[in-house]
CSV table of C-alpha atoms in Angstrom, one decimal:
chain,number,residue,atom,x,y,z
Q,1,UNK,CA,24.5,-31.0,46.2
Q,2,UNK,CA,26.0,-31.7,42.8
Q,3,UNK,CA,22.7,-33.2,41.7
Q,4,UNK,CA,20.8,-30.0,42.8
Q,5,UNK,CA,23.1,-27.9,40.8
Q,6,UNK,CA,22.7,-30.0,37.7
Q,7,UNK,CA,18.9,-29.8,38.2
Q,8,UNK,CA,19.0,-26.0,38.5
Q,9,UNK,CA,21.1,-25.7,35.3
Q,10,UNK,CA,18.7,-28.1,33.4
Q,11,UNK,CA,15.8,-26.0,34.5
Q,12,UNK,CA,17.4,-22.8,33.5
Q,13,UNK,CA,18.3,-24.3,30.1
Q,14,UNK,CA,14.7,-25.5,29.6
Q,15,UNK,CA,13.3,-22.1,30.3
Q,16,UNK,CA,15.7,-20.5,28.0
Q,17,UNK,CA,14.8,-22.9,25.1
Q,18,UNK,CA,11.1,-22.4,25.7
Q,19,UNK,CA,11.6,-18.7,25.4
Q,20,UNK,CA,13.6,-19.0,22.2
Q,21,UNK,CA,10.9,-21.3,20.7
Q,22,UNK,CA,8.1,-18.8,21.5
Q,23,UNK,CA,10.2,-15.9,20.0
Q,24,UNK,CA,10.9,-17.9,16.8
Q,25,UNK,CA,7.1,-18.7,16.4
Q,26,UNK,CA,6.1,-15.0,16.8
Q,27,UNK,CA,8.7,-13.9,14.3
Q,28,UNK,CA,7.6,-16.5,11.7
Q,29,UNK,CA,4.2,-14.7,11.1
Q,30,UNK,CA,4.2,-13.4,7.6
Q,31,UNK,CA,4.4,-9.6,7.1
Q,32,UNK,CA,1.1,-8.0,6.5
Q,33,UNK,CA,-0.9,-11.1,7.5
Q,34,UNK,CA,-4.4,-9.6,8.3
Q,35,UNK,CA,-5.1,-12.2,10.9
Q,36,UNK,CA,-2.1,-11.3,13.1
Q,37,UNK,CA,-3.7,-8.1,14.5
Q,38,UNK,CA,-7.0,-9.9,15.0
Q,39,UNK,CA,-5.5,-12.4,17.4
Q,40,UNK,CA,-4.7,-9.6,19.8
Q,41,UNK,CA,-6.8,-6.5,20.5
Q,42,UNK,CA,-7.4,-4.6,17.1
Q,43,UNK,CA,-5.5,-1.6,18.1
Q,44,UNK,CA,-2.5,0.3,16.6
Q,45,UNK,CA,-0.2,-0.6,19.5
Q,46,UNK,CA,-1.1,-4.3,19.6
Q,47,UNK,CA,-0.6,-4.6,15.7
Q,48,UNK,CA,2.7,-2.8,15.6
Q,49,UNK,CA,5.1,-5.5,16.6
Q,50,UNK,CA,3.8,-8.2,14.3
Q,51,UNK,CA,2.6,-6.4,11.2
Q,52,UNK,CA,3.7,-2.8,11.0
Q,53,UNK,CA,7.5,-3.4,11.8
Q,54,UNK,CA,8.1,-6.0,9.0
Q,55,UNK,CA,6.2,-3.7,6.4
Q,56,UNK,CA,8.1,-0.5,7.5
Q,57,UNK,CA,11.3,-2.4,7.3
Q,58,UNK,CA,10.6,-3.3,3.7
Q,59,UNK,CA,9.4,0.2,2.8
Q,60,UNK,CA,12.3,2.0,4.3
Q,61,UNK,CA,15.2,0.1,2.9
Q,62,UNK,CA,17.6,2.5,1.0
Q,63,UNK,CA,17.2,6.1,-0.2
Q,64,UNK,CA,13.6,7.6,-0.7
Q,65,UNK,CA,12.2,7.0,-4.2
Q,66,UNK,CA,9.9,9.5,-6.1
Q,67,UNK,CA,7.4,9.1,-8.8
Q,68,UNK,CA,10.2,9.5,-11.3
Q,69,UNK,CA,11.8,6.2,-10.1
Q,70,UNK,CA,8.7,4.1,-10.8
Q,71,UNK,CA,8.3,2.5,-14.3
Q,72,UNK,CA,4.9,2.4,-15.9
Q,73,UNK,CA,4.4,0.6,-19.1
Q,74,UNK,CA,1.4,0.4,-21.4
Q,75,UNK,CA,-0.8,3.0,-23.3
Q,76,UNK,CA,-3.8,4.9,-21.9
Q,77,UNK,CA,-6.9,2.9,-22.4
Q,78,UNK,CA,-5.1,-0.4,-21.5
Q,79,UNK,CA,-4.1,-2.0,-18.3
Q,80,UNK,CA,-0.6,-0.8,-17.3
Q,81,UNK,CA,2.2,-2.4,-15.7
Q,82,UNK,CA,3.9,-0.8,-12.6
Q,83,UNK,CA,7.4,-1.6,-11.6
Q,84,UNK,CA,8.7,-0.3,-8.3
Q,85,UNK,CA,12.5,-0.2,-7.7
Q,86,UNK,CA,13.5,-2.9,-5.2
Q,87,UNK,CA,16.1,-1.0,-3.3
Q,88,UNK,CA,14.6,2.4,-2.3
Q,89,UNK,CA,12.1,3.6,0.4
Q,90,UNK,CA,8.6,4.8,-0.2
Q,91,UNK,CA,8.0,8.5,-0.4
Q,92,UNK,CA,6.4,10.1,2.8
Q,93,UNK,CA,4.3,12.6,0.9
Q,94,UNK,CA,1.6,12.4,-1.8
Q,95,UNK,CA,3.3,12.4,-5.2
Q,96,UNK,CA,1.8,12.6,-8.7
Q,97,UNK,CA,3.0,12.7,-12.2
Q,98,UNK,CA,1.1,13.0,-15.5
Q,99,UNK,CA,2.3,10.1,-17.7
Q,100,UNK,CA,-0.1,11.4,-20.5
Q,101,UNK,CA,-1.6,14.7,-20.4
Q,102,UNK,CA,-5.3,14.7,-21.4
Q,103,UNK,CA,-6.9,17.1,-23.8
Q,104,UNK,CA,-10.5,17.1,-22.5
Q,105,UNK,CA,-12.2,18.7,-19.5
Q,106,UNK,CA,-10.1,19.4,-16.4
Q,107,UNK,CA,-10.7,17.6,-13.1
Q,108,UNK,CA,-11.7,20.3,-10.5
Q,109,UNK,CA,-13.4,20.0,-7.1
Q,110,UNK,CA,-16.9,18.8,-7.4
Q,111,UNK,CA,-16.8,17.2,-10.9
Q,112,UNK,CA,-17.9,13.6,-11.7
Q,113,UNK,CA,-15.4,11.4,-13.4
Q,114,UNK,CA,-15.1,7.8,-14.7
Q,115,UNK,CA,-11.7,6.3,-13.9
Q,116,UNK,CA,-9.8,3.2,-14.8
Q,117,UNK,CA,-7.1,2.3,-12.2
Q,118,UNK,CA,-4.5,-0.2,-11.1
Q,119,UNK,CA,-3.2,-0.4,-7.6
Q,120,UNK,CA,0.1,-2.0,-6.4
Q,121,UNK,CA,1.2,-2.0,-2.8
Q,122,UNK,CA,4.7,-0.8,-2.2
Q,123,UNK,CA,5.9,-3.3,0.5
Q,124,UNK,CA,5.4,-6.3,-1.6
Q,125,UNK,CA,5.2,-4.9,-5.0
Q,126,UNK,CA,2.0,-6.9,-5.7
Q,127,UNK,CA,-1.1,-5.8,-7.7
Q,128,UNK,CA,-4.1,-5.4,-5.3
Q,129,UNK,CA,-6.9,-4.1,-7.5
Q,130,UNK,CA,-7.7,-3.2,-11.0
Q,131,UNK,CA,-10.8,-1.7,-12.6
Q,132,UNK,CA,-9.5,-3.1,-16.0
Q,133,UNK,CA,-9.9,-6.6,-14.6
Q,134,UNK,CA,-13.6,-5.9,-13.8
Q,135,UNK,CA,-14.1,-4.6,-17.4
Q,136,UNK,CA,-15.7,-1.2,-16.6
Q,137,UNK,CA,-14.5,2.2,-15.3
Q,138,UNK,CA,-14.9,3.2,-11.7
Q,139,UNK,CA,-17.4,6.2,-11.3
Q,140,UNK,CA,-16.3,9.0,-8.9
Q,141,UNK,CA,-18.8,11.7,-7.8
Q,142,UNK,CA,-17.9,15.1,-6.2
Q,143,UNK,CA,-14.1,14.8,-6.7
Q,144,UNK,CA,-12.4,16.6,-3.7
Q,145,UNK,CA,-15.0,15.4,-1.3
Q,146,UNK,CA,-15.7,11.9,-2.8
Q,147,UNK,CA,-16.1,8.8,-0.7
Q,148,UNK,CA,-12.6,7.6,-1.5
Q,149,UNK,CA,-9.1,8.0,0.2
Q,150,UNK,CA,-7.7,11.5,0.6
Q,151,UNK,CA,-4.9,10.5,-1.9
Q,152,UNK,CA,-7.5,10.4,-4.7
Q,153,UNK,CA,-9.5,13.4,-3.6
Q,154,UNK,CA,-6.3,15.5,-3.6
Q,155,UNK,CA,-4.2,13.6,-6.3
Q,156,UNK,CA,-6.8,13.6,-9.1
Q,157,UNK,CA,-7.3,17.4,-9.2
Q,158,UNK,CA,-5.8,18.9,-12.2
Q,159,UNK,CA,-6.1,15.8,-14.5
Q,160,UNK,CA,-7.8,16.1,-17.9
Q,161,UNK,CA,-10.1,13.8,-19.7
Q,162,UNK,CA,-8.0,11.3,-21.7
Q,163,UNK,CA,-5.0,11.7,-19.3
Q,164,UNK,CA,-3.1,9.0,-17.4
Q,165,UNK,CA,-1.6,9.9,-14.0
Q,166,UNK,CA,0.8,8.0,-11.5
Q,167,UNK,CA,-0.1,8.5,-7.9
Q,168,UNK,CA,2.1,7.5,-4.9
Q,169,UNK,CA,-0.1,7.7,-1.7
Q,170,UNK,CA,1.4,7.5,1.7
Q,171,UNK,CA,-0.3,5.7,4.5
Q,172,UNK,CA,-1.9,8.9,6.1
Q,173,UNK,CA,-3.6,9.7,2.8
Q,174,UNK,CA,-4.5,6.1,2.1
Q,175,UNK,CA,-5.8,3.4,4.4
Q,176,UNK,CA,-3.6,4.1,7.4
Q,177,UNK,CA,-3.7,1.2,9.9
Q,178,UNK,CA,-5.3,-1.0,7.2
Q,179,UNK,CA,-8.6,-1.4,5.4
Q,180,UNK,CA,-10.0,-3.2,2.3
Q,181,UNK,CA,-7.5,-6.0,2.6
Q,182,UNK,CA,-4.5,-3.6,2.7
Q,183,UNK,CA,-1.6,-4.1,5.3
Q,184,UNK,CA,-1.2,-1.5,8.0
Q,185,UNK,CA,0.6,1.6,7.1
Q,186,UNK,CA,0.9,0.6,3.4
Q,187,UNK,CA,2.0,3.1,0.6
Q,188,UNK,CA,-0.2,2.8,-2.4
Q,189,UNK,CA,0.9,3.2,-6.0
Q,190,UNK,CA,-1.9,3.9,-8.5
Q,191,UNK,CA,-2.0,4.4,-12.2
Q,192,UNK,CA,-5.3,6.3,-13.0
Q,193,UNK,CA,-6.8,7.1,-16.4
Q,194,UNK,CA,-9.4,9.9,-16.6
Q,195,UNK,CA,-11.8,8.2,-18.9
Q,196,UNK,CA,-14.6,10.8,-18.8
Q,197,UNK,CA,-14.9,14.1,-16.9
Q,198,UNK,CA,-18.2,15.9,-16.5
């Protein structure tokens, strides 16, 4: 009888250790790994436990930031440097701030403009894209209804040619559940120069 009892305890311990090992493997996936969601069904509910939760935890630590808390260095016409404070949460609404007010034509609905931009993702404070690195401005037609994220269609209105604007774009006005190599529910930080407005 004692041997049976020892056997049952050993089986229980073995099951418990296996469950712990599986749990540790699941939690060791890197946050924002684009392959994590692809291993399960590519739906919002299956991606949430492995990719959304770590990103949300990073973005929601501390008091909510605003555009005034973000440091941008560099002059218009040159590639900027964006520094996001480490201990505050991403804003939940679209925010913009003119770092340099332009003196040329204004950006209104329907205009065409050439822009230079830099994108940094909030959760990891990493640069993701830059038109300066490609060496040419990005053309944008029919602002307000252009084939870009809502954060740009709404956030560029009111700029003037020659101006530089800081935009903080929440997930619902950016890529949402993910796209273009961006992690799900990512907050996007752009510095945008209005090179030419026609």
